[in-house]
Amino acid sequence: MTIVAFTNARICRHGALLPPSSLYFDTAEGLIVPPPDSTEVETIDLQNRILAPAFLELQTNGCVGVHFTNHSNDEEYVENLEKVSKWMVTKGVGGWWATVPTVGKDVYRKVLPLLEPRTFNNGAALLGAHCEGPFLNPSKKGAHSTFEPVPTVAPITHPRLNPDASLMQNPSETSISGTYGPSTRSIKLLTLAPELPSSTALTAALTRPSHNIRVSLGHSAASYATGLVARRAGATCLTHVFNAMEPLHHRTPGLAGLIASSPTQEEKPPYFSLIADGIHLHPATLTLAFRANPARCILITDSIEVAGLPDGLHPGNAQVAHPQRKVGNRVTIEGTDTLIGSCCGIDECVGNLAAWSGCTIAEAVRCVTENVAGMMGLLGERGVLEVGRKADFVVLGEEGVVVQETWIAGRRAWRRDEGE
């Protein structure tokens, strides 16, 4: 057993930044441990830098040229997952869920079995899949395709869509296995529109212990009242609030209004995710939502495969058949203003929230650590720097959200001055 202690660390815990102290962890077990009585301890002086749990990325469609709907063969797909995991640690991420948006059933059945939780050497852990579709409202589809592309031999600039091959479905028209295949073990989160026929029954089924899948509400035109029904059926989150849903109105608040719903003895307000890139949401809107309930706020990137790539025109993927135009963090379907996803890292989202809302670094960090782990039922192992949790850390600069080191299972996976 090798015990290491970070000393002079300002620890982020429960949204507060604690005075400089020490944190002990076992490099063999990869866990945080109590201060030992007699075991010799190796010390690492953090010199007043900030120590936080490694970030958790709840919604990413891909990055560095990898989109999770693109599948040629299993071996290459797994290699691409590792490529993503190694990029994630450069952003301070210790665990992530791969988002698979609305695609054909054949794509789900190819990729979902490969997205079961797994670890990578010196990389962030894959924690499972987030299925964002196909049970979405076509009127709030965003960049999701409503129909399958017409098969073609050679790549074409603007693929035609087959009107007879609808991708978005009502829950009443199919089953879980009929959509995703015989095994749903990799699916840990599913986004659906609660106004669709039989969505309440589907929500109840997914959240039972037999499936144990978290349900989030999004890509929806649902009313506030319909959202409450879905909450009582078991839905626990709202997906990228304000994007691909009815706008917040002072008399008809829609799903967005649920973030400020009154807590009861039976239930708390839902968790809700926000894309903090300054493009999907105005900084004032982001601040408004965060301030409504900081303990339930989750920051996401909703990144796509062009994150980490140069600006310019990039090819589509199994979700977005059309070319994609990247300018900074903004990505649109070529020739339109339709936003596809983001290109910022989760560390940038944390910094944006702190800068725009005036919250502390620790409060912003909670939105990508403790709040995510709480929503996904993982607080017993991740998201908080307490004894018994995984020794996954991110070391931040003394004054701001600049990732300097990422540690996975008690071992340093990446350091900024080394670039590895």
CSV table of C-alpha atoms in Angstrom, one decimal, residues 198-368:
chain,number,residue,atom,x,y,z
A,198,SER,CA,-47.0,6.5,-23.6
A,199,SER,CA,-44.0,8.5,-22.5
A,200,THR,CA,-45.2,8.5,-18.9
A,201,ALA,CA,-45.3,4.7,-18.9
A,202,LEU,CA,-41.9,4.5,-20.6
A,203,THR,CA,-40.4,6.8,-18.0
A,204,ALA,CA,-41.8,4.6,-15.2
A,205,ALA,CA,-40.4,1.5,-16.8
A,206,LEU,CA,-37.0,2.9,-17.5
A,207,THR,CA,-36.5,4.1,-13.9
A,208,ARG,CA,-37.5,0.8,-12.3
A,209,PRO,CA,-34.6,-1.1,-10.7
A,210,SER,CA,-34.7,-3.7,-13.5
A,211,HIS,CA,-33.4,-1.0,-15.9
A,212,ASN,CA,-32.2,1.7,-13.5
A,213,ILE,CA,-31.9,4.3,-16.3
A,214,ARG,CA,-32.2,8.0,-15.4
A,215,VAL,CA,-34.7,9.9,-17.5
A,216,SER,CA,-34.3,13.5,-18.5
A,217,LEU,CA,-36.8,15.7,-20.3
A,218,GLY,CA,-35.8,17.6,-23.5
A,219,HIS,CA,-36.3,18.2,-27.2
A,220,SER,CA,-39.8,18.9,-26.1
A,221,ALA,CA,-42.8,21.2,-26.5
A,222,ALA,CA,-44.3,20.1,-23.2
A,223,SER,CA,-46.1,22.3,-20.7
A,224,TYR,CA,-45.1,22.8,-17.1
A,225,ALA,CA,-48.0,20.5,-16.0
A,226,THR,CA,-46.9,17.8,-18.4
A,227,GLY,CA,-43.4,18.1,-17.0
A,228,LEU,CA,-44.7,17.6,-13.5
A,229,VAL,CA,-46.4,14.4,-14.5
A,230,ALA,CA,-43.1,13.1,-15.9
A,231,ARG,CA,-41.3,14.1,-12.7
A,232,ARG,CA,-43.8,12.0,-10.7
A,233,ALA,CA,-43.3,9.1,-13.1
A,234,GLY,CA,-39.6,9.2,-12.3
A,235,ALA,CA,-37.8,11.7,-14.5
A,236,THR,CA,-35.1,13.5,-12.6
A,237,CYS,CA,-33.5,16.0,-15.0
A,238,LEU,CA,-34.0,18.5,-17.8
A,239,THR,CA,-31.7,18.4,-20.8
A,240,HIS,CA,-29.9,21.6,-22.0
A,241,VAL,CA,-32.6,23.9,-20.6
A,242,PHE,CA,-33.9,26.6,-22.9
A,243,ASN,CA,-32.5,24.8,-26.0
A,244,ALA,CA,-34.9,22.7,-28.0
A,245,MET,CA,-37.9,23.4,-25.7
A,246,GLU,CA,-40.6,26.0,-25.3
A,247,PRO,CA,-39.3,29.3,-24.1
A,248,LEU,CA,-39.8,30.5,-20.5
A,249,HIS,CA,-42.9,32.6,-20.4
A,250,HIS,CA,-44.3,34.5,-17.4
A,251,ARG,CA,-47.7,32.7,-17.6
A,252,THR,CA,-46.7,29.5,-19.3
A,253,PRO,CA,-43.2,28.5,-18.0
A,254,GLY,CA,-42.9,25.2,-19.8
A,255,LEU,CA,-40.3,22.7,-18.8
A,256,ALA,CA,-37.8,25.4,-18.0
A,257,GLY,CA,-40.1,26.5,-15.2
A,258,LEU,CA,-39.5,23.3,-13.4
A,259,ILE,CA,-36.0,24.4,-12.2
A,260,ALA,CA,-37.7,26.7,-9.7
A,261,SER,CA,-40.5,24.3,-8.7
A,262,SER,CA,-41.2,24.2,-5.0
A,263,PRO,CA,-39.6,21.2,-3.2
A,264,THR,CA,-41.9,18.9,-1.2
A,265,GLN,CA,-41.3,16.1,1.2
A,266,GLU,CA,-41.7,13.6,-1.6
A,267,GLU,CA,-39.5,15.2,-4.2
A,268,LYS,CA,-37.0,18.0,-4.9
A,269,PRO,CA,-36.9,20.1,-8.0
A,270,PRO,CA,-35.2,18.3,-11.0
A,271,TYR,CA,-31.6,18.6,-11.9
A,272,PHE,CA,-31.1,20.6,-15.0
A,273,SER,CA,-28.2,20.9,-17.5
A,274,LEU,CA,-27.0,24.1,-19.2
A,275,ILE,CA,-24.6,24.6,-22.1
A,276,ALA,CA,-22.3,27.2,-20.8
A,277,ASP,CA,-20.5,28.2,-24.0
A,278,GLY,CA,-22.0,31.7,-24.4
A,279,ILE,CA,-23.5,30.6,-27.7
A,280,HIS,CA,-26.4,28.3,-26.8
A,281,LEU,CA,-27.3,30.6,-23.8
A,282,HIS,CA,-26.7,34.3,-23.1
A,283,PRO,CA,-24.6,34.7,-20.0
A,284,ALA,CA,-27.6,36.5,-18.2
A,285,THR,CA,-29.8,33.5,-19.0
A,286,LEU,CA,-27.2,31.1,-17.7
A,287,THR,CA,-26.9,33.1,-14.5
A,288,LEU,CA,-30.7,33.2,-14.0
A,289,ALA,CA,-31.0,29.5,-14.3
A,290,PHE,CA,-28.0,28.8,-12.1
A,291,ARG,CA,-29.1,31.2,-9.3
A,292,ALA,CA,-32.6,29.5,-9.3
A,293,ASN,CA,-31.1,26.3,-7.9
A,294,PRO,CA,-27.3,26.0,-7.7
A,295,ALA,CA,-27.5,22.6,-6.0
A,296,ARG,CA,-29.4,21.1,-9.0
A,297,CYS,CA,-27.5,22.8,-11.8
A,298,ILE,CA,-25.3,20.7,-14.1
A,299,LEU,CA,-23.0,22.1,-16.7
A,300,ILE,CA,-22.5,20.3,-20.0
A,301,THR,CA,-20.6,20.9,-23.2
A,302,ASP,CA,-22.9,19.0,-25.7
A,303,SER,CA,-19.7,18.8,-27.7
A,304,ILE,CA,-19.5,17.2,-31.1
A,305,GLU,CA,-16.6,15.6,-33.0
A,306,VAL,CA,-15.2,18.9,-34.3
A,307,ALA,CA,-14.3,19.9,-30.7
A,308,GLY,CA,-10.5,20.0,-30.6
A,309,LEU,CA,-10.3,20.3,-34.4
A,310,PRO,CA,-9.4,23.5,-36.5
A,311,ASP,CA,-12.1,25.9,-37.7
A,312,GLY,CA,-13.6,25.2,-41.1
A,313,LEU,CA,-16.0,23.0,-42.9
A,314,HIS,CA,-16.2,19.4,-41.6
A,315,PRO,CA,-18.2,16.4,-42.9
A,316,GLY,CA,-21.4,15.2,-41.3
A,317,ASN,CA,-21.9,12.1,-39.3
A,318,ALA,CA,-24.6,9.4,-38.7
A,319,GLN,CA,-26.7,12.0,-36.8
A,320,VAL,CA,-26.1,15.1,-38.9
A,321,ALA,CA,-25.9,14.2,-42.6
A,322,HIS,CA,-25.0,17.7,-43.8
A,323,PRO,CA,-21.6,19.4,-43.6
A,324,GLN,CA,-20.8,21.3,-40.4
A,325,ARG,CA,-19.3,24.8,-40.2
A,326,LYS,CA,-17.0,25.4,-37.2
A,327,VAL,CA,-16.1,28.9,-36.2
A,328,GLY,CA,-14.5,29.0,-32.7
A,329,ASN,CA,-16.9,27.2,-30.4
A,330,ARG,CA,-19.9,27.8,-32.7
A,331,VAL,CA,-20.9,24.9,-35.0
A,332,THR,CA,-23.9,25.1,-37.4
A,333,ILE,CA,-25.3,23.0,-40.2
A,334,GLU,CA,-23.7,24.5,-43.3
A,335,GLY,CA,-25.9,27.1,-44.9
A,336,THR,CA,-28.2,27.5,-41.8
A,337,ASP,CA,-28.1,29.0,-38.3
A,338,THR,CA,-29.0,25.7,-36.7
A,339,LEU,CA,-26.7,25.0,-33.8
A,340,ILE,CA,-25.4,21.4,-33.7
A,341,GLY,CA,-23.4,21.3,-30.6
A,342,SER,CA,-20.6,23.0,-28.8
A,343,CYS,CA,-16.8,22.9,-29.1
A,344,CYS,CA,-15.8,24.2,-25.7
A,345,GLY,CA,-14.3,22.0,-23.0
A,346,ILE,CA,-16.0,21.4,-19.7
A,347,ASP,CA,-13.3,23.3,-17.9
A,348,GLU,CA,-14.2,26.4,-20.0
A,349,CYS,CA,-17.8,26.0,-19.0
A,350,VAL,CA,-16.8,26.1,-15.3
A,351,GLY,CA,-14.8,29.2,-15.9
A,352,ASN,CA,-17.6,30.8,-17.9
A,353,LEU,CA,-20.1,30.2,-15.1
A,354,ALA,CA,-17.9,31.7,-12.5
A,355,ALA,CA,-17.1,34.7,-14.6
A,356,TRP,CA,-20.6,35.4,-15.8
A,357,SER,CA,-22.6,34.7,-12.6
A,358,GLY,CA,-20.1,35.9,-10.0
A,359,CYS,CA,-20.2,32.6,-8.2
A,360,THR,CA,-17.1,31.1,-6.6
A,361,ILE,CA,-14.9,28.6,-8.3
A,362,ALA,CA,-16.1,25.9,-5.8
A,363,GLU,CA,-19.7,26.7,-6.6
A,364,ALA,CA,-19.1,26.3,-10.3
A,365,VAL,CA,-17.0,23.1,-9.8
A,366,ARG,CA,-20.0,21.5,-7.9
A,367,CYS,CA,-22.0,21.8,-11.2
A,368,VAL,CA,-19.6,19.3,-12.9
